[in-house]
Every structure is written in structure tokens, then in C-alpha cells.
CSV table of C-alpha atoms in Angstrom, one decimal:
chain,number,residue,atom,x,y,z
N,863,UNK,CA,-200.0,-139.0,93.5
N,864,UNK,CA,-196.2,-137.0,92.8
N,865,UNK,CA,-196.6,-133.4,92.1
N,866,UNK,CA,-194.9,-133.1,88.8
N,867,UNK,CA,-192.5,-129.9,87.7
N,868,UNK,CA,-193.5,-127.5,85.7
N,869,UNK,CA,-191.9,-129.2,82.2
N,870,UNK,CA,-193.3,-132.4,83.2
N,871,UNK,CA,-196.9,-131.3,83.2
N,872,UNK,CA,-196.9,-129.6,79.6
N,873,UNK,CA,-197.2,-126.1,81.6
N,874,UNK,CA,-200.9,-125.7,80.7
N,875,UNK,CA,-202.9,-123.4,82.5
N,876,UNK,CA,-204.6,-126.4,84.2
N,877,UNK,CA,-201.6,-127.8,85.7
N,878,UNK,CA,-199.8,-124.5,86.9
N,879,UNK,CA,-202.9,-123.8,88.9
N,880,UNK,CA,-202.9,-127.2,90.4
N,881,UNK,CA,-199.5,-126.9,90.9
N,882,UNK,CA,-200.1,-123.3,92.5
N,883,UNK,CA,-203.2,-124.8,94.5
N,884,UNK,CA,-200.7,-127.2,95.7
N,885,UNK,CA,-203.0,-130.0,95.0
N,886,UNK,CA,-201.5,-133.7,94.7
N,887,UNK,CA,-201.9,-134.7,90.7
N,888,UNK,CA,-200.7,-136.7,88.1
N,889,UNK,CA,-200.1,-135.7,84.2
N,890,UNK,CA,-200.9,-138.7,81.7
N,891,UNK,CA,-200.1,-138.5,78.2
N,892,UNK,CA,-201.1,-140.2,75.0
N,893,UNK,CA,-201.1,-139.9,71.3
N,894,UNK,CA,-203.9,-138.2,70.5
N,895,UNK,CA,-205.5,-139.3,66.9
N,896,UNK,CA,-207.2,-136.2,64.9
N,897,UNK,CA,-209.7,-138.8,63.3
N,898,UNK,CA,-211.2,-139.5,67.0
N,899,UNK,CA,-214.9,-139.1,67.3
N,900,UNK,CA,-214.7,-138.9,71.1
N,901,UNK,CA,-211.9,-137.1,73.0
N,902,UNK,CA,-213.0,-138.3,76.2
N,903,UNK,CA,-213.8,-142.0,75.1
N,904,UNK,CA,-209.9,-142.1,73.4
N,905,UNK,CA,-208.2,-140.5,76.2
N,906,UNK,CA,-210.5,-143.5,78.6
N,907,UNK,CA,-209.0,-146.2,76.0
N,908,UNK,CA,-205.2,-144.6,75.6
N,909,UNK,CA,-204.9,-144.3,80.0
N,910,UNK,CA,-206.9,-147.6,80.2
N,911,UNK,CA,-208.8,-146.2,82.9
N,912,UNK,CA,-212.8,-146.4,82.8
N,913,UNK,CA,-214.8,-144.2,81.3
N,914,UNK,CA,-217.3,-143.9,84.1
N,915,UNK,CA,-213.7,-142.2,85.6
N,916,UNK,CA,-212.9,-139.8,82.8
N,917,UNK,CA,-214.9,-136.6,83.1
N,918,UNK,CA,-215.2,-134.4,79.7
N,919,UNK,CA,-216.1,-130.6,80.0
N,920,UNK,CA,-218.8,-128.9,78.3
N,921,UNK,CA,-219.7,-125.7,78.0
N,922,UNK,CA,-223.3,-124.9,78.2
N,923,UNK,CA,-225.5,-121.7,77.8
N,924,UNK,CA,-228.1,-121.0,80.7
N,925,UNK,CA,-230.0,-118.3,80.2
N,926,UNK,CA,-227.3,-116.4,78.6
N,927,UNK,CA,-224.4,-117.6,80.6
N,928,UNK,CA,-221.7,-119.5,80.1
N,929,UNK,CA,-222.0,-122.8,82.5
N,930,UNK,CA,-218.7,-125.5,82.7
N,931,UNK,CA,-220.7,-128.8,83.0
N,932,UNK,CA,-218.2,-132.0,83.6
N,933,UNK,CA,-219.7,-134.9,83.2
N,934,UNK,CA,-218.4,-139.1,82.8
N,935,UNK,CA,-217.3,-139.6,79.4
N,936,UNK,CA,-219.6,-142.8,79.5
N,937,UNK,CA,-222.7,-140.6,79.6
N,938,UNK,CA,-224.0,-137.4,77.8
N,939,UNK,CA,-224.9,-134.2,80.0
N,940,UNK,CA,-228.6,-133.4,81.0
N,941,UNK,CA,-229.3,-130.2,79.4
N,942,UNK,CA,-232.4,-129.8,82.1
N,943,UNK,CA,-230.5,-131.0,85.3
N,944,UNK,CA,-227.9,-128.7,84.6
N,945,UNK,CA,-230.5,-125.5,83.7
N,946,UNK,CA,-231.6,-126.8,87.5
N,947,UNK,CA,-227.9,-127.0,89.7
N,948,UNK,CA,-227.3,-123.4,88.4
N,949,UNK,CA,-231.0,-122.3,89.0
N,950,UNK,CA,-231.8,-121.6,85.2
N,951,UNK,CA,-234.6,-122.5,83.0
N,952,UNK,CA,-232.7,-123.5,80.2
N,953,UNK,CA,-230.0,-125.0,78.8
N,954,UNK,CA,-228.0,-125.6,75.2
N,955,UNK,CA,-224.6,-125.9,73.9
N,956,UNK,CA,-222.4,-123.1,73.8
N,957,UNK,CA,-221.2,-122.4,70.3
N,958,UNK,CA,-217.4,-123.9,70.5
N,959,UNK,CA,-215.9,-120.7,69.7
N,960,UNK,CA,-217.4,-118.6,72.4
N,961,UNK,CA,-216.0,-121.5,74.4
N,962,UNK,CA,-212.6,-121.4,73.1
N,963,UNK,CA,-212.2,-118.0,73.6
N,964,UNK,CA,-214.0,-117.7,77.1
N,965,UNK,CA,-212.0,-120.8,78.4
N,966,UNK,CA,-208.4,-120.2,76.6
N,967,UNK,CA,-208.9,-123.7,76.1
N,968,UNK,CA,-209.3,-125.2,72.5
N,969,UNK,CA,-212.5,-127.8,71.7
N,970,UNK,CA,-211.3,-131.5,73.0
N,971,UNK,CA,-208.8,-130.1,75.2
N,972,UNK,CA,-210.9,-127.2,77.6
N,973,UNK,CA,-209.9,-127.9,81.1
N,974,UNK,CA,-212.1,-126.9,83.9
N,975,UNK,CA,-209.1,-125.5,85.8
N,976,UNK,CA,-207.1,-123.0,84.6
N,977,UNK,CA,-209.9,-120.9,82.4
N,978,UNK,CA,-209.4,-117.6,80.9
N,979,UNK,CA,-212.5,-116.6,82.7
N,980,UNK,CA,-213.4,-118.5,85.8
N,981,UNK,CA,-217.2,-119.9,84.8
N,982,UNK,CA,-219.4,-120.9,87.1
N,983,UNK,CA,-218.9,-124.7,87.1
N,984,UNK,CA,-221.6,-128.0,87.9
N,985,UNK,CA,-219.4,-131.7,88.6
N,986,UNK,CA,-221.6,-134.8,88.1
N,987,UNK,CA,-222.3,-136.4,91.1
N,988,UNK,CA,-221.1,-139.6,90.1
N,989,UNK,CA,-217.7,-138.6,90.7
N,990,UNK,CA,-217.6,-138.7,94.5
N,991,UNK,CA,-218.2,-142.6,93.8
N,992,UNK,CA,-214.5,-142.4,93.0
N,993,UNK,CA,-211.0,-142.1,94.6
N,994,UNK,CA,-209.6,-140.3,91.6
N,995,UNK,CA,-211.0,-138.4,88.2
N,996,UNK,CA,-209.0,-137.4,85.2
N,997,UNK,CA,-210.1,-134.5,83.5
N,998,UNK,CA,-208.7,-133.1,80.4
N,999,UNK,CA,-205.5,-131.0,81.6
N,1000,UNK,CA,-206.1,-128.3,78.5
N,1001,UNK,CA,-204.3,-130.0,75.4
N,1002,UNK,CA,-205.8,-132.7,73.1
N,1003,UNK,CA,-203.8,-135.9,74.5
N,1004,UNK,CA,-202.8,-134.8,78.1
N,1005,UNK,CA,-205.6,-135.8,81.4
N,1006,UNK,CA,-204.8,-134.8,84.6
N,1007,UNK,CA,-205.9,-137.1,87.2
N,1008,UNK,CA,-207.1,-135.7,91.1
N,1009,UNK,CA,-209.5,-136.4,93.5
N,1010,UNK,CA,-212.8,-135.1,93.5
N,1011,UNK,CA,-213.0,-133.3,95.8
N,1012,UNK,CA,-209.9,-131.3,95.0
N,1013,UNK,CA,-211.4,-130.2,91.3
N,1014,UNK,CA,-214.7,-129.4,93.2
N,1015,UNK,CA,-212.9,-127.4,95.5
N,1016,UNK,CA,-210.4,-125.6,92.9
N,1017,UNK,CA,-213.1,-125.0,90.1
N,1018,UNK,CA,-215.7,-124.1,93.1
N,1019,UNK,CA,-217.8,-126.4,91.5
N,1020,UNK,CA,-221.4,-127.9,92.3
N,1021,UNK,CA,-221.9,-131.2,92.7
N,1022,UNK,CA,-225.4,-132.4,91.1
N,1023,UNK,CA,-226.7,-135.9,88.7
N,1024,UNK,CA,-226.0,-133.8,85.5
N,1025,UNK,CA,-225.0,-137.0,83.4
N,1026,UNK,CA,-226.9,-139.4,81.8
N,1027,UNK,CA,-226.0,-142.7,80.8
């Protein structure tokens, strides 16, 4: 995978620390449709990659903090199994606009690189069965695509089974 220059990868946040990290990526773009139920599901169809490869990010609320959970876009995130990774008891949604404004990152397009505020951050297990991820790279209609170990490393991530199928 080609670095890319700064104009090339949109110059989000995501991609100028991955660029800064020096980490080997690549930027894919699509048309993203407003009337999309599933970000993550459209971006899988748009890229024509698998959807047990896309990840989504979700922000969750354990026991008063804010927790990045990213998760296969094929699945839905275990509430309890991430209360668990982090050492918590439990586990909801974050309301979106404490997420927006804690991540920089608007709903459908948060990034788990790049964040405002550097959240503690749980990776699905499932994604060391791959080569490469793509993850969303902080706008609606642009994934960034790495390996997994590189986003676990750069978002100091834990690696637990937070997904379901």
C-alpha cells in the first residue's frame, strides 16, 4: 500500500496522523448516498470489499467514559463484552453529539485515528483474521484501509470478541 500526499488523502485528521505515524495506507473514495441506512454496509458495497473487512466505530459509554469500540460492519457490537475489555460493568451508546464533539469526527464518518481526544479504544478480534481493514478515514464517503495491527498500534487499541454476528 502507497502512502498518499496530503491532497490525495482528503487531509482528515485520520490520514495526517497516519501519514505522520508513517504507516503504509490507502485512501478509497466513494459517493456517499445521504438516504443510506448503514454507512459501514454502503462504504463495504461502494469498495466491493467484504464486510467482515470493513470495521465501523462506535462510541460507547462505560461507566461514564467514553469507549471507541470498532467492530465488522457485518455484526453489531456486544455492549457486555466491551463493559468487559475495558474492565467496566456497563455499557450503552454514547449520545452522538457527545461523540461528535469528543471525536471531531461527525456521526458516519468518526475515525478511530485522528480524535479530538484520544479515547481509550477496544478492536474486535476478528480483525487479526485479516491482511488489511478499512476503517472510516473521518468523512462520510472516504475508508482508509491498513493493517491491523497498525490501527491497534496507532489508536493503542485492545484487541477483544466485541462483535456479534
Amino acid at each position: 500500500m502507497a502512502k498518499k500526499t496530503k491532497k490525495q488523502q482528503g487531509g482528515t485528521p485520520a490520514t495526517v496522523a497516519l501519514t505522520a505515524a508513517g504507516t503504509a495506507f490507502t485512501v478509497h473514495s466513494y459517493d456517499h448516498d445521504p438516504a443510506s441506512a448503514s454507512y459501514g454496509e454502503e462504504a463495504a458495497e461502494a469498495l466491493g470489499v467484504s464486510p467482515e473487512r470493513v470495521f465501523k466505530t462506535l462510541v460507547a459509554d462505560v461507566d461514564g467514559e467514553l469507549v471507541v469500540a470498532v467492530v465488522p460492519v457485518a455484526g453489531s457490537l456486544d455492549l457486555k463484552a466491551l463493559a468487559s475489555a475495558v474492565g467496566g460493568k456497563r455499557a450503552a451508546m454514547a449520545d452522538p453529539a457527545a461523540a461528535e464533539r469528543t471525536t471531531g469526527y461527525v456521526r458516519g464518518g468518526i475515525s478511530p485515528l485522528g480524535q479530538r481526544k484520544s479515547l481509550r479504544t477496544v478492536l474486535d478480534s476478528s480483525a487479526d483474521g485479516h491482511a488489511t481493514v478499512c476503517v472510516s478515514a473521518g468523512r462520510r464517503g472516504l475508508e482508509v484501509e491498513l493493517a491491523p495491527a497498525d490501527l491497534a498500534a496507532l489508536t493503542r487499541a485492545v484487541l477483544a470478541p466485541i462483535g456479534r454476528a
